[in-house]
Amino acid sequence: MIRHGHYGRPVLVFPSEGGRAEDFADNGMITAVQWLVDEGRVTFFCVDAFDAGAPSGQSVSVAKSAQDHALYQGWLEQAVVPAMFEILGGRENIITLGASVGAYEAMQFAFQRADLAPLAIGLSGNYDVGTWHAWGQQGAGTYFTNPTDYVASLDEDHLDWLRRRLSILLVCGQGEQEAHPSGALPSTRRFAELLSGKGIAHQLDIWGNDVSHDWPWWGRQLAHHLPRFC
């Protein structure tokens, strides 16, 4: 885990597919909001992806990927978050943040642990793992790693609690690679529809046709939105 900042709202940052904790700073995201760090308004905690350093998941079965992700979720809950709270000097509400595959991770963690992370920010995310490059039969384990599936089935007490607790920000462009091959644009719109139908607090912010699936635009989007949360 890499930390940027010393004070302010904690943000747990997930990299894109196969990424490392250093990718966030290396691609200009800290620079984009450096003033928030300097003013003590935010501290970023960046982690490796669950498939860090691995080739594309195209040859990995859905079931195996779900098993690996369950271990990753456990590592986040049992090691990363406690380390964050120790550094912060106590428990605080976390913002989860990611771009591309990292956006999916931000949503997945927030929905699984809204008690820890009541706000998730997804930039250019595809929230339906069923459309990713994978093969094999989907079972219960894969169902619970696919927000598009399980959000559609939320009901009763747990849904009521999420309505009171969780807020979601979905941001996506309409430029190069946002629709294809990433699937981010249609998935982001679809996920917003699901959230709306379930009454879960969210904001959908679609940027223009010149906004591509890439770090420079994610930096601009972060600088536009993050200040109001910290």
GROMACS .gro file of C-alpha atoms in nm:
model
  230
    1MET     CA    1   0.000   0.000   0.000
    2ILE     CA    2   0.124   0.349  -0.090
    3ARG     CA    3   0.002   0.656   0.095
    4HIS     CA    4  -0.016   1.012  -0.040
    5GLY     CA    5  -0.107   1.272   0.221
    6HIS     CA    6  -0.123   1.289   0.599
    7TYR     CA    7  -0.464   1.431   0.688
    8GLY     CA    8  -0.819   1.455   0.559
    9ARG     CA    9  -1.072   1.216   0.410
   10PRO     CA   10  -0.925   0.871   0.340
   11VAL     CA   11  -0.957   0.749  -0.018
   12LEU     CA   12  -0.889   0.384  -0.101
   13VAL     CA   13  -0.764   0.377  -0.461
   14PHE     CA   14  -0.784   0.075  -0.689
   15PRO     CA   15  -0.572   0.057  -1.008
   16SER     CA   16  -0.688  -0.061  -1.346
   17GLU     CA   17  -0.652  -0.420  -1.470
   18GLY     CA   18  -0.330  -0.583  -1.353
   19GLY     CA   19  -0.214  -0.252  -1.208
   20ARG     CA   20   0.010  -0.156  -0.921
   21ALA     CA   21  -0.030   0.085  -0.632
   22GLU     CA   22   0.217   0.329  -0.790
   23ASP     CA   23   0.009   0.367  -1.108
   24PHE     CA   24  -0.215   0.634  -0.955
   25ALA     CA   25   0.070   0.878  -0.897
   26ASP     CA   26   0.269   0.771  -1.203
   27ASN     CA   27  -0.024   0.863  -1.428
   28GLY     CA   28  -0.073   1.211  -1.286
   29MET     CA   29  -0.372   1.155  -1.060
   30ILE     CA   30  -0.203   1.294  -0.747
   31THR     CA   31  -0.081   1.593  -0.946
   32ALA     CA   32  -0.439   1.656  -1.062
   33VAL     CA   33  -0.553   1.711  -0.702
   34GLN     CA   34  -0.224   1.798  -0.534
   35TRP     CA   35  -0.377   2.105  -0.374
   36LEU     CA   36  -0.622   1.889  -0.181
   37VAL     CA   37  -0.333   1.683  -0.045
   38ASP     CA   38  -0.132   1.995   0.041
   39GLU     CA   39  -0.427   2.146   0.228
   40GLY     CA   40  -0.471   1.830   0.433
   41ARG     CA   41  -0.814   1.756   0.292
   42VAL     CA   42  -0.747   1.407   0.157
   43THR     CA   43  -0.515   1.111   0.203
   44PHE     CA   44  -0.492   0.852  -0.074
   45PHE     CA   45  -0.418   0.487   0.006
   46CYS     CA   46  -0.329   0.305  -0.316
   47VAL     CA   47  -0.324  -0.074  -0.344
   48ASP     CA   48  -0.227  -0.326  -0.609
   49ALA     CA   49  -0.497  -0.487  -0.821
   50PHE     CA   50  -0.600  -0.838  -0.723
   51ASP     CA   51  -0.442  -0.956  -1.050
   52ALA     CA   52  -0.140  -0.724  -1.026
   53GLY     CA   53   0.127  -0.808  -1.278
   54ALA     CA   54  -0.082  -1.079  -1.443
   55PRO     CA   55  -0.164  -1.088  -1.815
   56SER     CA   56  -0.517  -1.016  -1.932
   57GLY     CA   57  -0.778  -1.233  -1.759
   58GLN     CA   58  -0.901  -1.365  -2.094
   59SER     CA   59  -0.772  -1.717  -2.016
   60VAL     CA   60  -0.893  -1.723  -1.654
   61SER     CA   61  -1.222  -1.893  -1.576
   62VAL     CA   62  -1.500  -1.690  -1.418
   63ALA     CA   63  -1.509  -1.926  -1.119
   64LYS     CA   64  -1.131  -1.906  -1.060
   65SER     CA   65  -1.141  -1.528  -1.089
   66ALA     CA   66  -1.422  -1.513  -0.832
   67GLN     CA   67  -1.223  -1.731  -0.592
   68ASP     CA   68  -0.917  -1.510  -0.629
   69HIS     CA   69  -1.127  -1.201  -0.579
   70ALA     CA   70  -1.273  -1.337  -0.255
   71LEU     CA   71  -0.918  -1.367  -0.120
   72TYR     CA   72  -0.847  -1.013  -0.235
   73GLN     CA   73  -1.159  -0.885  -0.058
   74GLY     CA   74  -1.045  -1.059   0.258
   75TRP     CA   75  -0.701  -0.898   0.233
   76LEU     CA   76  -0.859  -0.554   0.196
   77GLU     CA   77  -1.087  -0.603   0.497
   78GLN     CA   78  -0.837  -0.776   0.726
   79ALA     CA   79  -0.510  -0.604   0.637
   80VAL     CA   80  -0.550  -0.289   0.430
   81VAL     CA   81  -0.838  -0.117   0.611
   82PRO     CA   82  -0.698  -0.183   0.962
   83ALA     CA   83  -0.363  -0.043   0.846
   84MET     CA   84  -0.541   0.266   0.714
   85PHE     CA   85  -0.722   0.321   1.043
   86GLU     CA   86  -0.399   0.279   1.238
   87ILE     CA   87  -0.230   0.543   1.024
   88LEU     CA   88  -0.531   0.774   1.057
   89GLY     CA   89  -0.546   0.729   1.432
   90GLY     CA   90  -0.898   0.589   1.429
   91ARG     CA   91  -1.187   0.475   1.217
   92GLU     CA   92  -1.314   0.711   0.946
   93ASN     CA   93  -1.556   0.679   0.655
   94ILE     CA   94  -1.363   0.574   0.346
   95ILE     CA   95  -1.415   0.683  -0.014
   96THR     CA   96  -1.339   0.410  -0.266
   97LEU     CA   97  -1.207   0.527  -0.603
   98GLY     CA   98  -1.096   0.369  -0.927
   99ALA     CA   99  -1.083   0.406  -1.302
  100SER     CA  100  -1.159   0.138  -1.561
  101VAL     CA  101  -1.138  -0.198  -1.379
  102GLY     CA  102  -1.051  -0.001  -1.067
  103ALA     CA  103  -1.396   0.158  -1.086
  104TYR     CA  104  -1.551  -0.189  -1.064
  105GLU     CA  105  -1.335  -0.263  -0.759
  106ALA     CA  106  -1.444   0.062  -0.595
  107MET     CA  107  -1.810  -0.032  -0.640
  108GLN     CA  108  -1.760  -0.391  -0.533
  109PHE     CA  109  -1.591  -0.297  -0.208
  110ALA     CA  110  -1.844  -0.026  -0.123
  111PHE     CA  111  -2.142  -0.254  -0.182
  112GLN     CA  112  -1.985  -0.534   0.020
  113ARG     CA  113  -1.869  -0.306   0.303
  114ALA     CA  114  -2.077   0.010   0.300
  115ASP     CA  115  -2.023   0.021   0.676
  116LEU     CA  116  -1.660   0.105   0.599
  117ALA     CA  117  -1.696   0.288   0.268
  118PRO     CA  118  -2.023   0.480   0.225
  119LEU     CA  119  -1.909   0.660  -0.091
  120ALA     CA  120  -1.775   0.506  -0.412
  121ILE     CA  121  -1.646   0.695  -0.716
  122GLY     CA  122  -1.617   0.507  -1.044
  123LEU     CA  123  -1.449   0.658  -1.350
  124SER     CA  124  -1.513   0.479  -1.682
  125GLY     CA  125  -1.610   0.152  -1.518
  126ASN     CA  126  -1.770  -0.162  -1.653
  127TYR     CA  127  -1.977  -0.305  -1.369
  128ASP     CA  128  -2.090  -0.625  -1.540
  129VAL     CA  129  -1.817  -0.888  -1.514
  130GLY     CA  130  -2.025  -1.113  -1.737
  131THR     CA  131  -1.913  -0.899  -2.031
  132TRP     CA  132  -1.543  -0.927  -1.947
  133HIS     CA  133  -1.298  -1.167  -2.115
  134ALA     CA  134  -1.352  -1.491  -1.926
  135TRP     CA  135  -1.499  -1.837  -1.974
  136GLY     CA  136  -1.679  -2.103  -1.774
  137GLN     CA  137  -2.002  -2.142  -1.582
  138GLN     CA  138  -2.109  -1.872  -1.340
  139GLY     CA  139  -2.211  -1.986  -0.992
  140ALA     CA  140  -2.294  -1.825  -0.658
  141GLY     CA  141  -1.939  -1.705  -0.612
  142THR     CA  142  -1.939  -1.521  -0.943
  143TYR     CA  143  -2.285  -1.378  -0.880
  144PHE     CA  144  -2.164  -1.198  -0.569
  145THR     CA  145  -1.869  -1.045  -0.755
  146ASN     CA  146  -2.092  -0.895  -1.025
  147PRO     CA  147  -2.260  -0.571  -0.912
  148THR     CA  148  -2.490  -0.563  -1.213
  149ASP     CA  149  -2.632  -0.899  -1.105
  150TYR     CA  150  -2.666  -0.860  -0.732
  151VAL     CA  151  -2.780  -0.496  -0.728
  152ALA     CA  152  -3.072  -0.598  -0.948
  153SER     CA  153  -3.178  -0.846  -0.677
  154LEU     CA  154  -3.140  -0.625  -0.369
  155ASP     CA  155  -3.450  -0.599  -0.153
  156GLU     CA  156  -3.593  -0.571   0.197
  157ASP     CA  157  -3.379  -0.474   0.497
  158HIS     CA  158  -3.040  -0.476   0.329
  159LEU     CA  159  -3.163  -0.254   0.048
  160ASP     CA  160  -3.319  -0.016   0.298
  161TRP     CA  161  -2.987   0.004   0.483
  162LEU     CA  162  -2.794   0.073   0.160
  163ARG     CA  163  -3.041   0.347   0.072
  164ARG     CA  164  -2.959   0.517   0.402
  165ARG     CA  165  -2.587   0.449   0.396
  166LEU     CA  166  -2.441   0.439   0.046
  167SER     CA  167  -2.380   0.703  -0.222
  168ILE     CA  168  -2.239   0.638  -0.568
  169LEU     CA  169  -2.076   0.866  -0.825
  170LEU     CA  170  -2.051   0.729  -1.180
  171VAL     CA  171  -1.847   0.924  -1.436
  172CYS     CA  172  -1.776   0.828  -1.796
  173GLY     CA  173  -1.683   0.988  -2.126
  174GLN     CA  174  -1.822   0.919  -2.471
  175GLY     CA  175  -1.494   0.924  -2.662
  176GLU     CA  176  -1.238   0.669  -2.774
  177GLN     CA  177  -1.261   0.325  -2.607
  178GLU     CA  178  -1.538   0.426  -2.367
  179ALA     CA  179  -1.799   0.220  -2.549
  180HIS     CA  180  -1.573  -0.037  -2.717
  181PRO     CA  181  -1.376  -0.236  -2.621
  182SER     CA  182  -1.409  -0.135  -2.254
  183GLY     CA  183  -1.789  -0.140  -2.244
  184ALA     CA  184  -1.768   0.138  -1.985
  185LEU     CA  185  -2.025   0.376  -2.131
  186PRO     CA  186  -2.315   0.132  -2.175
  187SER     CA  187  -2.235  -0.038  -1.845
  188THR     CA  188  -2.219   0.292  -1.656
  189ARG     CA  189  -2.556   0.396  -1.794
  190ARG     CA  190  -2.706   0.056  -1.717
  191PHE     CA  191  -2.568   0.057  -1.363
  192ALA     CA  192  -2.711   0.403  -1.303
  193GLU     CA  193  -3.051   0.274  -1.415
  194LEU     CA  194  -3.025  -0.014  -1.168
  195LEU     CA  195  -2.935   0.223  -0.884
  196SER     CA  196  -3.223   0.450  -0.975
  197GLY     CA  197  -3.465   0.160  -0.979
  198LYS     CA  198  -3.348   0.053  -0.632
  199GLY     CA  199  -3.358   0.404  -0.489
  200ILE     CA  200  -2.985   0.406  -0.405
  201ALA     CA  201  -2.834   0.755  -0.394
  202HIS     CA  202  -2.618   0.818  -0.697
  203GLN     CA  203  -2.506   1.072  -0.952
  204LEU     CA  204  -2.440   0.998  -1.320
  205ASP     CA  205  -2.202   1.237  -1.497
  206ILE     CA  206  -2.149   1.167  -1.869
  207TRP     CA  207  -1.876   1.375  -2.033
  208GLY     CA  208  -1.842   1.462  -2.401
  209ASN     CA  209  -1.753   1.280  -2.720
  210ASP     CA  210  -1.392   1.399  -2.693
  211VAL     CA  211  -1.343   1.236  -2.352
  212SER     CA  212  -1.150   0.910  -2.393
  213HIS     CA  213  -1.082   0.610  -2.171
  214ASP     CA  214  -0.749   0.733  -2.041
  215TRP     CA  215  -0.564   0.882  -1.744
  216PRO     CA  216  -0.555   1.250  -1.847
  217TRP     CA  217  -0.934   1.262  -1.856
  218TRP     CA  218  -0.967   1.066  -1.532
  219GLY     CA  219  -0.742   1.323  -1.367
  220ARG     CA  220  -0.968   1.604  -1.485
  221GLN     CA  221  -1.278   1.421  -1.367
  222LEU     CA  222  -1.125   1.360  -1.026
  223ALA     CA  223  -1.026   1.726  -0.991
  224HIS     CA  224  -1.381   1.825  -1.085
  225HIS     CA  225  -1.562   1.602  -0.837
  226LEU     CA  226  -1.340   1.517  -0.540
  227PRO     CA  227  -1.323   1.861  -0.370
  228ARG     CA  228  -1.689   1.849  -0.266
  229PHE     CA  229  -1.635   1.525  -0.076
  230CYS     CA  230  -1.337   1.626   0.134
   0.00000   0.00000   0.00000
